[in-house]
Amino acid sequence: MRRKKTKRTLRRAATDKRVEKKWSERRRGGLTLLLAPTLARVSWTVHGFSTRKGGASRPGGKTGSKERVLNLGFTEWDTREAVETNRRSFLKALGAAGMTLVTLKQVHSDAIHVVSSAPAATLSGDALVTRTPGLLLAVQTADCVPILLADTRTRAIAAVHAGWRGTLARIVAKTIGRMQMEFGTRPADVAAALGPSIARCSYEVGPEVARAFAGQFAHAREWFDVPRELASGMPEGEIVSGESPNPLKWLSMMPPGHDPPPPTVQLDLIAANRWQLTDAGVLEKNISASGLCTACRTDLLFSHRREQGRTGRLLAAIGIRA
């Protein structure tokens, strides 16, 4: 007997304090998919963010493991046969079994490809754009931010992969600019969804990354914190975000300065990409983030950092119904 697909509300993680309409889970064929409210109301699209639940792969390639995971990327530890089986299951659960999956060789860049048919060879880049029905655009992640876009007026869509390098290079803003150039997209007509990614609480980077962002974005200080275990030895009120108008004062100090930077800082990739969307003209009400941290929720998601590189890949996919 055919199992009915079920949908239930997904509890938001504490990492995202914004009040938004809640995302939902769809369970079908043993898989669990996440759906964004901003895209769910765009009736001519199909979209979804995968989780690790279900699938045909053994986690980390462990032989004899009873657990099976939905690894959707061609990793060294998994077999091609298992990944291809997982991808077919994902498309079926998504309701996109008849669509053509288009992915990229992701290189942490600002390269954007506009496609009107399935490419003859794998493209290198970090964003895909189309207005062709039947194509399912997808990006792979295991901590980076997956972003799906839909122009509700011109019926153009995009899938974007944004790690810290892509975010620094303004990949999502440039994707909207490419949609404007190719299809006449108006940012106010764009619906956006930012899927699960590593959150500020778990994402430590070097101070050189903070300096690079500060050199590109006036709001960069809002996206960084110093880990609390490091903040304990620093002057009170200067470190913890929200307690000082300038929590990272060393960013604006001229060398040599008096206080050295901390060895690591925490970056909020979701906040940085959300700001780029609104700065490009996307309306705040048309943007939704899942609020799920991949590093905190390895029961549900894959995390390259938390699982020390031996993990699977999630897919974020969007397509235009034929």
mmCIF file of C-alpha atoms in Angstrom, residues 6-13 15-27 32-41 46-51 90 94 139 141 144-149 160 191-197 270 274 277 284-294 297 300-301 314-318:
data_model
loop_
_atom_site.group_PDB
_atom_site.id
_atom_site.type_symbol
_atom_site.label_atom_id
_atom_site.label_comp_id
_atom_site.label_asym_id
_atom_site.label_seq_id
_atom_site.Cartn_x
_atom_site.Cartn_y
_atom_site.Cartn_z
ATOM 1 C CA THR A 6 3.038 13.728 5.671
ATOM 2 C CA LYS A 7 3.950 17.264 6.532
ATOM 3 C CA ARG A 8 4.546 18.683 9.965
ATOM 4 C CA THR A 9 5.837 21.916 11.422
ATOM 5 C CA LEU A 10 9.566 22.032 12.092
ATOM 6 C CA ARG A 11 10.624 23.395 15.462
ATOM 7 C CA ARG A 12 12.989 26.321 15.033
ATOM 8 C CA ALA A 13 16.471 26.174 16.515
ATOM 9 C CA THR A 15 20.332 29.875 16.684
ATOM 10 C CA ASP A 16 17.816 32.083 14.824
ATOM 11 C CA LYS A 17 15.892 34.558 16.986
ATOM 12 C CA ARG A 18 13.894 36.095 14.137
ATOM 13 C CA VAL A 19 10.152 35.638 14.225
ATOM 14 C CA GLU A 20 9.219 34.005 10.932
ATOM 15 C CA LYS A 21 6.601 31.663 9.633
ATOM 16 C CA LYS A 22 7.823 28.175 10.451
ATOM 17 C CA TRP A 23 9.356 25.791 7.966
ATOM 18 C CA SER A 24 7.774 22.375 7.534
ATOM 19 C CA GLU A 25 8.903 18.786 7.176
ATOM 20 C CA ARG A 26 7.690 16.455 4.449
ATOM 21 C CA ARG A 27 8.125 12.752 5.114
ATOM 22 C CA THR A 32 12.576 13.764 5.498
ATOM 23 C CA LEU A 33 12.654 16.986 3.455
ATOM 24 C CA LEU A 34 12.479 20.598 4.646
ATOM 25 C CA LEU A 35 10.232 23.150 2.910
ATOM 26 C CA ALA A 36 10.468 26.939 3.147
ATOM 27 C CA PRO A 37 7.265 28.970 3.587
ATOM 28 C CA THR A 38 8.425 31.706 1.195
ATOM 29 C CA LEU A 39 8.754 29.200 -1.664
ATOM 30 C CA ALA A 40 5.892 26.890 -0.709
ATOM 31 C CA ARG A 41 3.452 29.603 -1.749
ATOM 32 C CA VAL A 46 8.969 22.575 -6.709
ATOM 33 C CA HIS A 47 11.620 22.909 -4.003
ATOM 34 C CA GLY A 48 13.119 21.185 -1.002
ATOM 35 C CA PHE A 49 16.135 20.859 1.283
ATOM 36 C CA SER A 50 17.298 17.324 2.035
ATOM 37 C CA THR A 51 18.261 15.893 5.425
ATOM 38 C CA PHE A 90 15.141 12.448 -3.252
ATOM 39 C CA LEU A 94 10.272 15.990 -3.818
ATOM 40 C CA VAL A 139 23.563 22.898 -4.818
ATOM 41 C CA THR A 141 26.206 21.655 1.176
ATOM 42 C CA CYS A 144 27.783 26.316 3.703
ATOM 43 C CA VAL A 145 24.557 28.226 3.064
ATOM 44 C CA PRO A 146 22.209 26.896 0.362
ATOM 45 C CA ILE A 147 20.013 29.676 -1.059
ATOM 46 C CA LEU A 148 17.042 29.159 -3.372
ATOM 47 C CA LEU A 149 15.459 32.066 -5.262
ATOM 48 C CA VAL A 160 23.178 29.381 -4.831
ATOM 49 C CA ALA A 191 11.174 34.975 -2.860
ATOM 50 C CA ALA A 192 14.240 33.605 -1.058
ATOM 51 C CA ALA A 193 14.969 30.678 1.247
ATOM 52 C CA LEU A 194 18.212 30.152 3.182
ATOM 53 C CA GLY A 195 18.536 26.497 4.157
ATOM 54 C CA PRO A 196 20.326 24.785 7.033
ATOM 55 C CA SER A 197 23.972 25.779 7.462
ATOM 56 C CA ILE A 270 23.071 33.534 7.421
ATOM 57 C CA ARG A 274 20.319 37.928 4.471
ATOM 58 C CA LEU A 277 19.517 39.979 -0.158
ATOM 59 C CA GLU A 284 12.370 41.158 4.224
ATOM 60 C CA LYS A 285 8.952 39.510 4.232
ATOM 61 C CA ASN A 286 10.004 37.426 1.216
ATOM 62 C CA ILE A 287 13.100 35.959 2.930
ATOM 63 C CA SER A 288 13.020 32.899 5.172
ATOM 64 C CA ALA A 289 15.849 31.070 6.966
ATOM 65 C CA SER A 290 15.489 27.604 8.465
ATOM 66 C CA GLY A 291 17.194 28.467 11.747
ATOM 67 C CA LEU A 292 18.873 25.043 11.806
ATOM 68 C CA CYS A 293 22.598 24.696 12.499
ATOM 69 C CA THR A 294 24.235 21.790 10.679
ATOM 70 C CA ARG A 297 21.990 18.991 14.453
ATOM 71 C CA LEU A 300 19.269 15.492 11.130
ATOM 72 C CA LEU A 301 21.921 17.109 8.911
ATOM 73 C CA LEU A 314 22.811 17.702 1.464
ATOM 74 C CA LEU A 315 20.997 18.990 -1.619
ATOM 75 C CA ALA A 316 18.950 22.159 -1.895
ATOM 76 C CA ALA A 317 16.872 22.036 -5.080
ATOM 77 C CA ILE A 318 14.373 24.187 -6.959
#
